[in-house]
Structure formats: C-alpha cells, structure tokens
Amino acid sequence: MFRNQYDNDASTWSPQGRIFQIEYAIEAVKQGSAVVGLKSNTHAVLVARSPNELASYQKKIVKIDKHMGVAIAGLTSDARVLGNYLRSEAMRFRMVYDLQIPVGRAMEALGSKAQTNTQVYGGRPYGVGLLVIGKDSKGPHLFEFSPSGMTSEYFAFSIGSRSQTARTYLERNYAQFENMDLKTLIKEGLTALKDTLPQDKQLDAENTSIAFVGVDQDLTIVDGPEVAAYLETIDSTEMELE
Amino acid sequence: MSSSLLLSKKNSDVTENGTYKHTTSPIVTGTSVLALKYKDGVMMASDCLASYGSLARFRNVRRLQPIGTHTILGASGEISDFQFIQNQFEGLMLKEHVEDGQKLETSSIYRYLSNVMYGRRSKVDPLWNKYIVAGVEPSKNNNIFLGFVDLYGTTYQSSVMATGFGAHIALPIMRKYAEPRADSLTEEEASKILDDCMRVLYYRDARSFNKIQKAKVTAQGVEISEPYSLSTNWDFAESIIGYGS
Amino acid sequence: MSTEIQNAAKSHAGRWEPYVDNGGTSLAIAGPDFCIIASDTRQSEGYSINTRYDSKVHQITDKVLFATSGYSADGKKLAENIKIQAEKYLDKNDKIIQAPSIAQMTSIIMYQKRFFPYYVFPILAGLDGEGKGCVFSYDPVGNMERVGFQVYGSASALIQPFLDNQVGLKHQENVDKNRTLSKQEAFDLAIDSFTSATERDIYTGDYLEIYTVDSTGIHKEVRTLKFD
C-alpha cells in the first residue's frame, strides 16, 4: 500500500520539491470558516462568520493594537499564540519608537517566527491562516499570513472553507474598491462572505463579525446586534436585484 | 566571577578589586547647544569646538547631525559618546530605510534616543551628553518638534531650549525674545536671536568658540550651514579693571 | 572595618550618582464618589527650570490616574510600565483593570527594583470598583497605603499639613468628623494649596493640571501658577 515517506517532518523535502507538513497545515486553514478582507484608499475591512452558533463566543476577529486587527481561519489556539506575539511586538515597537508598528513590519516579524517552525526538526507549522488589517504612514493595509510563514499584501482576499467563491467575487470587483466609502466597502465584504456560506446557512447578527480601520480612524470591531445594520445593506441590494 | 577572571576579559575596564570602571567624568567635551521653534520650523546652533579640559583641542568639530530627512540632533558633552550615538543612528536609519521605506520621524528618533540614554544611566554607565532633538514631522501635519534628553534620561519638550552654560546665559534671552512669539517668529528673526545668543556665550563661556554652525528644519527638510565666524567686539575689555589687569 | 567593606566603600566613592531630583508636587483627594488629582508642570534641575510644561499625571485607565514627583525619567518609565501592564491585563482578561489591582501591581513593580529603586513618590488615584474615590500612596520602594488624601513632592511639607487640617479635619474643635468634602470644595482646596505652595517652593509653579474623576469620566483643567 502507498504510504507517503516524506511527510513525517516539516524539515524533510519530498523528491518533487514539496514539504507535506506545510501543505497539511495549509489544509487546516481551509477547514476554518471563511474570512474576507478588503481595502480602499482610506479603509481596510475584515468580515468573518463564526461557524458554530454554540461557539459564538469564540472570536473570529481580534484586536492587536489601536491600528491593527486580525481575522482567523484554522486552529484558534494557534491563532491565540500568534495574536499574543503580534500584540507584544506592537507594544514593544510603541515603547521603543513612540509609534504604532507599521503593518508590514509586524507581518515580517510574524512571518519569520512562523517560518522557523517549518525549518527546524520536530517543529510544527502553525495550523492557522490570518488576514491582518491595519494602517500606518503609507495608508491602510491588508495582509495574508499562511502557515508556511509567507505573508502577502492584497487589495482584497479571502481564506478558509469555500473561500474560492469569495475570491472569485473579489477578483471581479476589486477594481472598484479603491474609491469606495467605508459603508459600501463593508457591504462588498459581506457580499463576498455570503458567497462562502453552505446552502442552509446565512449571515445574521449572531454569527457575523466586522472590523475596520481607516487612515483617520482606529480599529473598530463590530459584533452582536450592531452588525444587523450592516447586514441590512446587503439584504436591500438583493431585493433590488430581485 | 573572580577578579582574576574579570581582569583577563578583553576590552573592559576592570579595576583591581574586580569592579568595572565606567565613565565618571567626560574627557573631550562640546559646550552649549541652543535651539528654538519659529514660524516655519525649528533652528539650532552650536560652536565647532571640542575641548580637552580647558584646552581648545579640536576646533573643527560638527556637533549638529542630520538624522533622516527632517530631524537634527545637537550634542553637547562627551564627543566620543556622541560619535557612538551617530554610529547607532547611521545603522538604525539605514535598516529602517532599506526594509520598507517607512522613515522614522523626529518623535520616534527622540524616543529611541531617550531610551538609549535612560538605559545606559540605568546600567550606571551613562553616555555623558545632553542632546537636543529637533525636527518637523510631515506625517503629523508638519508638527514642529523640539525635545531634550540628557545622561540621566531626563526628557522634556519646550519651544526654546539650551544645554550647558547656554541654559544659564542664552536661555533667558531666548525665553524673552523667542518663546512668546514662537508661532510668528520669522527665519531672519530666529537666526538673529541665535547669533546674538551665541555671541553672548562666546563672550562669557570660556569653553566656547566663535566658529559656529546653525541648522534649521522646515517642511522642506534639513539645512545645516557651513561653519562661520561671528563678529565680535572686544573694545570693552580695555575698560575692565581688576581681575589681575 | 573589613577590607571588603573598605573596598566597597572605595569603589562607591568615585561612583556617578544615577539620580536627579526634578522637583514638582502632586496631590490627590478622594471623595465619596469622586477624586481630585493635581500636579504642577514645572520641571527643574538645580536652580534651572528645564521646562514650564512637563506633565506628571499619567492616565492608566478611564478611571485611574497616576501622579508622580521626584526623578522625572524614573517617573515616566514607571508610569509607562504600569500602563503596559494594564494593557496586558485587558488583552488577557478582556476586562479593564480596577484601581485596587493597579495599586497592588504598582507596589510589586516598584519593589522589584528594591535595590535600585525608582526615585519616585507616586500617588495612584481615581475610582475603585464600587465607584468610590480612592487614593493610594507609595514610597520609592513600593510600600503602599490607601489613604483619603496625599501630597508628595517638593512642596509636600507645605501642603500636607494644610490638607490634614482641611480635609482630615485635624486640630479642629467641635467639628463633625463625618463631614465629607464636596467636589467643588476639594477642587478649590487643590488650587489654593498650589497657589500658596508656589509662593514658597521654588520647584513648584508655572501651570497646574487638575483632574476630576467621577462617574462621568475624567475631566482635565489647566490653571496658571506663578512663573517666578
């Protein structure tokens, strides 16, 4: 019977030039419920949906600093470790330079930390993907973090289960995001997120979280009843279409 | 660690009883640095002398250093410690610039320097300087920044400031003519006040020199003058009676 | 004297003194449902005034302030440390840390530097978990006490006896010991304390920052003191 000989450890290559442990970790990200991130010239937005009503307390979006937040897809326990790491880096940077950490700088630190796990014997890659939004002197940013340690910047992106449908939506529409106001941007995010839902599920105030940050606005996380107002925006557009 | 082991350590000043010797007094020193805010930015002045005790040892030393595009650092006190800080900043600014092009602005540079100074005082191994950090911050609506930090890590911000003997001789002059008008002072007026202060200092501070440099930071960036000489008039010396004359 | 002690004394003799006194005075008065915190803003070194405006009151949470006096650099670092810890508490517990917890933590942070102390005389003040005014005062190594009012700094010897009399109702005959100060009375006492202290103490003056903490939040006022 076939058995993969090259997936016992993250520090072993396969002859095809693959590292299976990393690929498996990336599979773990795909098990997590989808999160969507997108940005305009002035704002960056995250939208996410909790997979389980019974576990609604499990946060999908967490705050890192006044100017930075992350959305999680994958192992939440791993995400907490990375979140704490980002928080301490952000805090350290603030103490040393009296400045909020530039988002790219934080991602670089995070990427380096995660990459180490893919190269040392006995290490386990983090089983979580993150979408990070934030702002710095260069404006708003959206980054993706993947278990390989790779960090990439995007105009719009989605990770997690069935996120391909969201990405398709974003790819078709991202060109218009540039000059959108915050409200419309959130609407676009929710529309993309809705595309990732299974047949019998929908977005509601109990299972949806929204976060946004702007050039002149700190990170704001919206969940609970206040989400309803934003959800109405996508419902009304639907009615228009019908 | 035994004292013999400590003595064998390279590059450290270890005394015979096994304790480390840190700087207990400065050797080659620069005297006052003056700085004030004016309408379009901030201006700073210092002379070009590095004294060895009462000896005017080095007479062409630049004590105003640009850091990045919109910040200047003025140093008084131990010149070698200043050179160490210059090296630190050279490395830091290169690293920060190369990584992602997000440049450090004045308040970040000031906080970093303050941390270094407080950190060294907390090791009881101070960098024997008083620094003035001045600049304009483009990302903060061209905010004009002027800050002080010394060997104790003591920090403060003000619209006029002076180190060393200047804190006694020049600061009262600047508080009278510059501080109340910091928002409306023109470049020419600011420049004249600093020249006058430097001249008074040259008359009264025996560790000063009449070759000086002036620097300004505006929204356009840093400009540091070449060294130049102040006009002086010593005619009054004739009329001084006493002091051995 | 043993040679070791002699050597130690000798090595200490030429040592640089890593402390300076930057002067300044801080005061806090707790009321039943409010708290008044006031500090002057002069920073001095010897007979020189470094600056006329250097804030010595630091906000820790939306209900708690931290006022310092003594060595300015240590004061700022200590306040920063406390703020960092309060922030970490929020990250870990998703709950804002309350005054008595900050008070205990401050004591620990300060005692950790028992043999190289923060040369700071801090006053932690604000509202406690029940919304009552609270004042905690410390010595530089972290000894802590919850008090009704406190003055620390260069003019403490001038103001504290005044508050003992006016707030603590000491040395007064036929006085109702249950009488409590109104917010306005406490506020006015703070101002009078500083205007008087400024007359006699050269290290106190320039500006006065007065914070009122009550159920509606933190309110700041700045008054001028004498510039001489």
XYZ file of C-alpha atoms in Angstrom:
715
model
C 0.000 0.000 0.000
C 1.160 3.512 -0.751
C 2.440 5.490 2.167
C 3.942 8.922 1.928
C 7.530 8.673 3.139
C 8.160 12.408 3.128
C 5.515 13.823 5.398
C 6.793 12.851 8.805
C 8.508 16.107 9.496
C 8.365 19.705 8.356
C 12.096 19.724 7.764
C 12.008 16.949 5.134
C 11.580 17.653 1.416
C 9.777 15.316 -0.916
C 11.637 14.486 -4.166
C 9.049 16.576 -6.005
C 10.145 19.607 -4.051
C 7.254 19.732 -1.623
C 7.092 19.911 2.121
C 3.982 17.971 3.044
C 3.751 19.098 6.646
C 3.323 22.673 5.441
C 0.729 21.628 2.915
C -1.201 19.778 5.609
C -1.091 22.888 7.781
C -2.493 24.872 4.884
C -5.283 22.271 4.703
C -6.095 23.115 8.328
C -6.680 26.715 7.252
C -9.185 25.523 4.665
C -11.152 23.734 7.424
C -11.719 27.026 9.238
C -14.754 29.110 8.336
C -14.067 31.783 5.762
C -12.941 35.317 6.463
C -12.830 38.129 3.947
C -10.601 41.186 3.877
C -10.594 44.134 1.504
C -9.419 47.717 1.367
C -9.979 51.069 -0.281
C -7.649 54.061 -0.424
C -8.759 55.092 3.053
C -10.019 51.996 4.861
C -9.364 48.314 5.379
C -12.148 45.923 6.343
C -12.443 42.388 7.703
C -15.626 40.363 7.811
C -15.953 36.908 9.308
C -18.523 34.360 10.315
C -18.445 32.068 13.331
C -19.005 28.504 12.139
C -20.965 27.361 15.135
C -23.772 29.166 16.899
C -22.928 27.288 20.079
C -19.417 28.665 19.968
C -20.258 32.229 19.123
C -18.082 33.412 21.980
C -15.068 32.164 20.064
C -13.898 35.324 18.409
C -13.083 35.326 14.715
C -11.593 38.811 14.779
C -9.231 40.049 17.477
C -7.620 43.392 18.165
C -3.829 43.639 18.122
C -3.362 47.337 18.734
C -5.301 50.553 18.189
C -4.443 50.389 14.497
C -4.349 46.666 13.772
C -6.620 43.626 13.892
C -6.648 40.039 12.610
C -9.253 37.586 11.406
C -8.659 33.892 11.990
C -9.173 30.771 9.900
C -7.889 27.477 11.288
C -6.753 26.378 14.728
C -7.878 29.059 17.138
C -5.362 28.018 19.772
C -2.515 28.626 17.337
C -4.113 31.917 16.397
C -4.078 32.995 20.017
C -0.352 32.360 20.246
C 0.266 34.399 17.103
C -2.098 37.110 18.272
C -0.239 37.423 21.568
C 3.035 37.566 19.671
C 1.773 40.356 17.423
C 0.476 42.250 20.435
C 3.803 42.088 22.208
C 5.663 43.154 19.050
C 3.268 46.064 18.582
C 3.673 47.071 22.214
C 7.453 46.812 22.056
C 7.590 48.950 18.938
C 5.418 51.553 20.599
C 7.701 51.677 23.634
C 10.899 51.957 21.598
C 9.756 54.377 18.887
C 6.623 56.045 20.270
C 4.945 54.860 17.084
C 2.360 52.291 16.084
C 4.125 49.430 14.349
C 3.981 49.642 10.534
C 1.782 46.767 9.389
C 4.387 45.334 7.015
C 6.953 45.347 9.804
C 4.625 43.343 12.056
C 3.927 40.858 9.263
C 7.619 40.401 8.629
C 8.198 39.563 12.292
C 5.269 37.166 12.262
C 6.426 35.508 9.036
C 9.928 34.981 10.404
C 8.563 33.403 13.559
C 6.328 31.014 11.621
C 8.985 30.151 9.062
C 11.288 28.900 11.828
C 8.732 26.190 12.609
C 8.978 24.924 9.050
C 12.724 24.513 9.111
C 13.639 23.018 12.467
C 13.397 19.314 13.158
C 10.404 18.409 15.262
C 8.735 21.726 14.588
C 5.077 22.015 13.697
C 3.884 24.751 11.383
C 1.077 26.880 12.781
C -2.265 25.469 11.664
C -3.850 28.827 11.105
C -4.175 31.449 8.413
C -4.691 35.101 9.231
C -5.972 38.129 7.439
C -4.482 41.225 9.004
C -5.707 44.779 8.556
C -4.018 47.909 9.820
C -2.846 51.377 8.985
C 0.464 53.218 9.030
C 2.096 56.208 7.360
C 1.567 54.528 3.989
C -2.193 54.185 4.466
C -4.427 51.156 5.079
C -3.133 47.621 4.504
C -4.461 44.103 4.122
C -2.111 41.164 4.591
C -2.499 37.414 4.494
C -0.424 35.165 6.710
C -0.106 31.494 5.811
C 1.372 28.604 7.844
C 4.364 28.465 5.518
C 5.446 31.775 7.005
C 4.614 33.567 3.812
C 2.969 36.971 4.182
C 1.451 38.728 1.181
C -0.288 42.038 0.727
C -3.621 42.269 -1.088
C -6.303 44.682 -2.242
C -8.853 42.044 -1.309
C -8.575 38.438 -0.227
C -10.329 35.578 1.460
C -9.147 32.439 3.258
C -10.909 29.492 4.879
C -13.539 26.998 3.775
C -15.140 27.661 0.397
C -13.181 30.921 0.212
C -12.610 30.398 -3.524
C -16.115 31.695 -4.248
C -15.387 34.843 -2.251
C -12.078 35.314 -4.048
C -13.855 34.982 -7.385
C -16.283 37.701 -6.349
C -13.443 39.923 -5.122
C -11.382 39.393 -8.265
C -14.326 40.551 -10.371
C -14.972 43.635 -8.280
C -11.779 44.732 -6.550
C -11.026 47.427 -9.127
C -13.954 49.469 -7.793
C -12.958 49.167 -4.114
C -10.261 51.830 -4.424
C -12.569 54.833 -4.114
C -15.374 53.276 -2.077
C -16.585 54.733 1.187
C -16.420 52.582 4.297
C -20.075 51.565 4.302
C -20.017 50.309 0.725
C -16.727 48.568 1.325
C -18.218 46.650 4.247
C -21.204 45.790 2.066
C -18.879 44.367 -0.595
C -17.078 42.353 2.100
C -20.319 40.896 3.424
C -21.483 40.074 -0.082
C -18.267 38.174 -0.733
C -18.532 36.419 2.620
C -22.095 35.373 1.921
C -20.905 33.508 -1.160
C -18.852 31.189 1.062
C -21.813 30.007 3.138
C -23.180 26.484 2.904
C -26.655 26.156 1.366
C -28.697 26.205 4.561
C -26.762 28.949 6.350
C -26.961 32.699 6.289
C -25.332 35.701 7.856
C -27.010 37.124 10.937
C -26.156 39.332 13.888
C -25.254 36.295 15.996
C -22.646 34.794 13.723
C -21.092 37.742 11.883
C -18.202 39.952 12.941
C -16.965 43.081 11.201
C -13.777 45.060 11.769
C -12.491 48.157 10.055
C -9.693 50.649 10.332
C -9.214 53.931 8.479
C -6.486 56.437 7.858
C -8.182 58.725 10.406
C -9.934 56.042 12.395
C -8.753 53.473 14.939
C -9.595 49.805 14.611
C -13.245 49.154 15.375
C -14.678 45.700 15.873
C -18.416 45.326 15.451
C -20.243 42.229 16.601
C -23.567 41.415 18.157
C -26.721 43.438 17.492
C -24.868 46.318 15.816
C -23.962 44.026 12.930
C -27.624 43.911 11.886
C -27.484 47.419 10.450
C -24.649 46.393 8.139
C -26.380 43.149 7.154
C -29.428 45.118 6.065
C -27.307 46.800 3.386
C -26.743 43.508 1.582
C -30.334 42.375 2.021
C -31.661 45.545 0.448
C -29.366 45.234 -2.564
C -30.620 41.721 -3.054
C -34.174 42.930 -3.116
C -33.218 45.497 -5.700
C -31.844 42.707 -7.868
C -34.989 40.681 -7.481
C 33.199 35.843 38.787
C 36.653 36.041 40.386
C 38.596 39.244 39.954
C 41.416 37.466 38.109
C 38.902 36.158 35.574
C 37.458 39.620 35.188
C 40.911 41.076 34.637
C 41.512 38.648 31.796
C 38.432 39.925 29.957
C 39.320 41.930 26.936
C 38.133 45.442 26.196
C 36.662 46.117 29.590
C 37.930 48.484 32.208
C 38.189 46.346 35.273
C 39.735 47.630 38.471
C 41.888 45.545 40.797
C 39.088 44.867 43.246
C 37.038 43.323 40.463
C 34.612 46.137 39.795
C 34.040 47.665 36.374
C 35.149 51.198 35.709
C 32.589 53.305 33.902
C 32.794 56.889 32.741
C 32.904 59.084 35.822
C 33.676 62.331 34.045
C 33.756 63.481 30.440
C 37.112 63.963 28.663
C 36.687 65.674 25.296
C 33.663 67.909 25.516
C 31.466 70.199 23.485
C 29.757 73.140 25.168
C 26.264 74.636 24.699
C 23.710 73.777 22.035
C 20.826 76.200 21.541
C 17.526 75.586 19.781
C 14.244 77.389 19.262
C 10.989 76.970 17.401
C 9.942 79.587 14.878
C 7.164 80.115 12.341
C 8.234 77.535 9.742
C 10.160 75.069 11.851
C 12.991 74.819 14.257
C 16.516 76.218 14.364
C 19.587 75.094 16.243
C 23.104 76.415 16.845
C 26.348 75.161 18.331
C 30.018 76.007 18.049
C 32.672 73.806 16.444
C 34.925 73.305 19.438
C 35.781 70.086 21.260
C 37.663 70.940 24.446
C 40.107 68.734 26.337
C 39.611 70.154 29.783
C 40.437 73.830 29.379
C 42.439 73.166 26.192
C 40.727 74.088 22.940
C 41.722 70.705 21.467
C 39.679 70.225 18.242
C 38.429 73.364 16.526
C 36.541 71.924 13.579
C 34.031 69.528 15.072
C 30.465 69.340 13.800
C 28.053 68.843 16.650
C 24.827 69.196 14.645
C 23.969 65.962 12.879
C 21.104 65.336 10.463
C 19.169 62.122 11.172
C 16.961 61.104 8.281
C 15.294 63.807 6.202
C 13.540 66.010 8.777
C 15.486 65.738 12.034
C 18.645 67.207 13.509
C 20.499 66.064 16.584
C 22.595 68.572 18.515
C 25.062 67.264 21.070
C 26.961 68.707 23.993
C 29.145 66.839 26.451
C 31.456 63.910 25.723
C 32.273 63.886 21.997
C 33.203 60.196 21.854
C 29.797 59.256 23.276
C 28.205 61.470 20.628
C 30.164 59.665 17.921
C 28.903 56.361 19.318
C 25.326 57.645 19.048
C 25.996 58.865 15.485
C 27.093 55.336 14.558
C 23.992 53.842 16.184
C 21.726 56.124 14.202
C 23.562 55.503 10.955
C 22.853 51.799 11.329
C 19.284 52.315 12.507
C 18.287 54.730 9.761
C 19.816 52.508 7.086
C 17.960 49.483 8.413
C 14.656 51.308 8.735
C 15.017 52.864 5.311
C 16.059 49.744 3.429
C 13.383 47.497 4.912
C 10.235 49.221 3.710
C 10.935 52.885 3.098
C 8.920 53.959 6.146
C 11.163 56.624 7.597
C 11.400 57.347 11.282
C 10.213 60.817 12.183
C 11.506 63.165 14.844
C 9.407 61.990 17.787
C 10.383 58.357 17.100
C 14.054 59.266 16.877
C 13.685 61.234 20.111
C 12.002 58.330 21.905
C 14.665 55.914 20.680
C 17.481 58.184 21.862
C 15.746 58.764 25.192
C 15.508 55.006 25.689
C 19.212 54.580 24.936
C 20.125 57.372 27.369
C 17.863 56.097 30.164
C 19.010 52.546 29.523
C 22.657 53.491 29.919
C 22.031 55.553 33.065
C 20.197 52.533 34.470
C 23.356 50.467 33.929
C 25.178 53.246 35.807
C 27.266 53.586 32.650
C 25.931 56.790 31.164
C 26.558 58.405 27.809
C 27.844 61.758 29.031
C 25.780 64.052 26.858
C 22.929 66.480 26.720
C 21.088 66.164 23.433
C 18.589 68.344 21.655
C 16.456 66.642 19.002
C 14.639 68.952 16.608
C 12.539 68.429 13.533
C 9.370 68.713 11.549
C 7.036 65.735 11.144
C 5.445 65.575 7.675
C 3.036 62.775 8.603
C 1.729 64.803 11.562
C 0.692 67.854 9.610
C 4.235 69.277 9.767
C 4.247 69.320 13.551
C 7.313 71.147 14.880
C 9.168 69.059 17.441
C 11.847 70.114 19.905
C 12.997 67.763 22.664
C 15.791 67.382 25.191
C 17.397 64.336 26.751
C 20.457 64.055 28.996
C 22.712 61.489 30.637
C 20.091 60.849 33.325
C 17.429 60.050 30.758
C 15.612 63.204 31.832
C 13.391 64.370 28.984
C 11.339 67.449 28.265
C 9.924 69.410 25.361
C 9.759 73.154 25.052
C 9.727 75.873 22.396
C 13.177 77.117 23.434
C 15.993 75.114 24.974
C 19.700 75.203 25.676
C 22.286 72.832 27.090
C 25.257 73.513 29.348
C 26.295 77.086 30.019
C 23.725 78.184 27.455
C 20.994 77.148 29.892
C 22.201 79.933 32.159
C 23.313 82.603 29.675
C 21.297 82.104 26.486
C 18.049 80.564 27.713
C 16.793 83.704 29.496
C 17.412 85.679 26.290
C 15.549 83.127 24.184
C 12.715 82.960 26.743
C 12.336 86.715 26.449
C 12.620 87.174 22.659
C 11.702 83.821 21.095
C 9.366 81.876 23.376
C 6.394 84.279 23.427
C 6.499 84.583 19.632
C 7.346 81.007 18.619
C 4.388 80.918 16.192
C 5.171 84.184 14.414
C 8.969 84.433 14.531
C 10.444 84.678 11.024
C 13.508 82.791 9.903
C 15.586 86.004 9.913
C 14.479 86.897 13.432
C 15.152 83.385 14.714
C 18.543 83.394 13.074
C 19.441 86.746 14.647
C 18.379 85.654 18.133
C 20.562 82.564 17.891
C 23.540 84.542 16.567
C 23.163 87.057 19.392
C 22.940 84.272 21.966
C 25.982 82.507 20.538
C 27.870 85.800 20.614
C 26.987 86.408 24.272
C 28.070 82.855 25.030
C 31.354 83.418 23.249
C 31.953 86.473 25.418
C 31.146 84.670 28.657
C 31.750 80.910 28.215
C 35.477 80.147 28.389
C 34.858 76.748 26.730
C 33.149 78.269 23.691
C 34.426 79.272 20.274
C 33.425 81.839 17.666
C 33.263 79.364 14.825
C 29.682 78.164 14.839
C 27.139 76.239 12.808
C 23.453 76.799 12.528
C 20.846 74.344 11.315
C 17.167 74.515 10.529
C 14.424 72.045 9.790
C 11.311 73.063 7.884
C 8.715 71.075 5.958
C 11.237 71.132 3.096
C 13.813 69.252 5.152
C 17.098 69.813 6.955
C 19.582 72.572 6.167
C 22.847 72.826 8.075
C 25.118 75.792 7.453
C 28.837 75.515 6.896
C 30.859 76.753 9.892
C 31.127 80.544 10.023
C 32.565 83.133 12.372
C 30.623 85.610 14.471
C 31.698 89.218 14.553
C 32.862 90.261 17.982
C 33.970 93.476 19.562
C 36.353 93.333 22.473
C 36.819 97.099 22.900
C 35.057 96.910 26.249
C 37.915 94.764 27.554
C 40.036 97.942 27.823
C 37.713 99.348 30.419
C 37.667 96.316 32.667
C 39.563 96.982 35.876
C 40.576 94.278 38.289
C 40.922 90.538 37.674
C 44.700 90.996 37.599
C 44.771 93.559 34.809
C 36.207 47.743 59.053
C 36.874 44.655 56.963
C 38.829 45.122 53.759
C 35.837 44.074 51.697
C 33.693 46.812 53.135
C 36.563 49.257 52.712
C 36.925 48.248 49.082
C 33.226 48.544 48.537
C 33.227 51.981 50.110
C 36.197 52.969 47.964
C 34.580 51.777 44.748
C 31.424 53.625 45.685
C 33.271 56.874 46.333
C 34.118 57.716 42.732
C 30.820 56.458 41.501
C 28.475 58.530 39.442
C 25.192 59.328 41.108
C 22.434 57.984 38.834
C 19.624 60.099 40.296
C 18.460 63.690 39.952
C 15.614 65.489 41.650
C 13.423 67.317 39.160
C 11.146 68.776 41.817
C 7.427 69.228 41.405
C 4.433 68.452 43.563
C 1.465 66.106 43.173
C -1.713 65.912 45.183
C -4.819 63.735 45.341
C -8.019 63.941 47.361
C -10.598 61.138 47.439
C -14.263 61.938 47.843
C -17.214 59.570 48.311
C -17.880 59.324 44.542
C -15.103 61.401 43.001
C -11.397 62.030 43.114
C -9.284 65.136 42.537
C -5.725 64.764 41.234
C -3.462 67.765 40.704
C 0.159 68.319 39.711
C 2.200 71.340 38.765
C 4.038 71.122 35.456
C 7.419 72.690 36.229
C 10.475 70.508 35.623
C 13.642 71.751 37.333
C 17.226 70.719 37.723
C 19.103 72.587 40.415
C 18.237 76.256 40.142
C 17.325 75.942 36.453
C 13.833 75.475 35.081
C 14.077 72.924 32.273
C 10.552 73.476 31.052
C 7.400 75.101 32.307
C 5.182 72.341 30.962
C 6.035 68.710 31.593
C 3.047 66.661 32.643
C 3.484 64.468 35.702
C -0.014 62.955 35.691
C -0.439 59.838 33.579
C -3.696 58.189 32.638
C -3.737 54.442 33.281
C -7.399 53.603 32.596
C -10.623 55.545 32.104
C -10.968 55.744 35.899
C -7.417 55.771 37.225
C -4.609 58.334 37.114
C -1.033 58.112 38.264
C 0.731 61.229 39.577
C 4.472 61.337 40.179
C 7.157 63.606 41.585
C 10.874 63.268 42.199
C 13.124 61.971 39.411
C 11.303 62.698 36.184
C 12.880 59.990 33.999
C 12.036 57.269 36.541
C 8.546 58.699 36.932
C 7.876 58.453 33.218
C 9.323 54.944 32.951
C 7.332 53.737 35.950
C 4.120 55.191 34.533
C 4.852 53.531 31.189
C 5.422 50.172 32.878
C 2.137 50.413 34.739
C 0.309 51.367 31.560
C 1.849 48.421 29.708
C 0.748 46.036 32.464
C -2.767 47.492 32.468
C -2.898 46.950 28.713
C -1.737 43.339 29.066
C -4.427 42.796 31.691
C -7.034 43.985 29.190
C -5.627 41.681 26.486
C -5.662 38.649 28.789
C -8.929 39.193 30.618
C -10.984 41.317 28.230
C -11.726 43.491 31.247
C -10.365 46.848 32.355
C -8.146 46.535 35.405
C -9.534 48.199 38.527
C -7.828 50.651 40.848
C -7.034 48.296 43.765
C -5.453 45.807 41.331
C -3.348 48.524 39.721
C -2.394 49.673 43.208
C -1.132 46.236 44.253
C 0.630 45.778 40.915
C 2.349 49.152 41.248
C 3.676 48.133 44.630
C 5.124 44.943 43.127
C 6.647 46.736 40.133
C 8.338 49.193 42.482
C 9.560 46.583 44.951
C 11.130 44.622 42.105
C 13.622 47.462 41.964
C 14.191 47.456 45.736
C 17.961 47.665 45.382
C 17.982 50.254 42.584
C 14.698 51.997 43.251
C 12.616 54.242 41.063
C 13.274 57.573 42.785
C 9.612 58.481 42.543
C 6.904 59.306 45.048
C 3.793 58.107 43.274
C 0.140 58.659 44.005
C -2.377 56.412 42.308
C -5.871 57.836 42.371
C -9.278 57.528 40.793
C -12.405 55.479 41.334
C -12.350 51.948 42.746
C -14.528 49.019 41.648
C -17.513 50.360 43.594
C -17.216 53.841 42.161
C -15.796 55.315 45.356
C -12.923 57.777 45.218
C -9.611 56.198 46.140
C -6.039 57.348 46.714
C -3.045 55.026 47.084
C 0.306 56.455 48.091
C 3.724 54.812 47.902
C 7.293 55.271 48.954
C 10.034 54.711 46.320
C 10.411 51.002 47.160
C 6.745 50.153 46.885
C 5.350 50.429 50.387
C 1.678 51.168 49.802
C -1.189 52.596 51.767
C -4.766 53.512 50.859
C -5.422 56.986 52.186
C -8.045 59.700 51.930
C -5.693 62.321 50.555
C -1.994 62.694 49.883
C 0.580 65.257 48.793
C 4.027 64.275 47.569
C 6.952 66.178 46.098
C 8.946 69.305 46.761
C 6.069 71.199 48.404
C 4.602 68.243 50.312
C 5.739 69.621 53.668
C 3.892 72.847 52.895
C 0.616 71.348 51.679
C 0.151 68.097 53.599
C -0.438 69.829 56.985
C -2.934 72.105 55.309
C -4.872 69.143 53.941
C -4.576 67.336 57.296
C -6.438 70.287 58.721
C -8.908 70.993 55.929
C -9.630 67.501 54.593
C -8.616 65.323 57.546
C -10.241 67.854 59.926
C -7.268 67.572 62.293
C -6.690 70.066 65.094
C -10.199 71.396 64.799
C -12.522 71.604 67.735
C -16.243 70.861 67.667
C -16.032 69.562 64.139
C -18.334 66.996 62.578
C -15.917 64.192 61.744
C -18.432 62.638 59.350
C -18.500 65.694 57.164
C -17.369 64.939 53.629
C -15.922 67.346 51.125
C -17.907 68.300 48.063
C -16.318 68.044 44.637
C -16.074 71.801 44.317
C -14.550 72.183 47.796
C -11.877 69.602 47.035
C -11.169 71.219 43.685
C -10.778 74.654 45.277
C -8.558 73.263 48.042
C -6.263 71.805 45.390
C -5.930 75.169 43.668
C -5.373 77.069 46.927
C -2.786 74.512 48.033
C -0.742 75.012 44.895
C -1.022 78.796 44.710
C 0.265 79.018 48.268
C 3.000 76.423 47.790
C 4.193 78.225 44.673
C 4.907 81.317 46.786
C 7.399 79.477 48.985
C 8.687 76.481 46.975
C 10.900 77.359 44.003
C 10.401 73.878 42.497
C 6.626 74.245 42.229
C 4.973 76.596 39.764
C 4.193 77.501 36.143
C 0.998 75.537 35.423
C -1.382 73.356 37.390
C -3.125 70.363 35.880
C -6.231 69.402 37.825
C -8.129 66.230 37.023
C -11.571 65.414 38.356
C -12.539 61.762 38.142
C -16.187 60.869 38.656
C -18.862 58.597 37.205
C -18.947 60.734 34.049
C -15.240 60.168 33.355
C -12.014 62.118 33.645
C -12.099 65.903 33.301
C -8.929 67.936 32.984
C -8.402 71.607 33.712
C -5.236 73.632 33.411
C -4.643 76.752 35.515
C -1.636 79.055 35.577
C 0.576 79.365 38.621
C 3.325 81.939 39.058
C 6.234 81.758 36.615
C 8.903 83.042 39.037
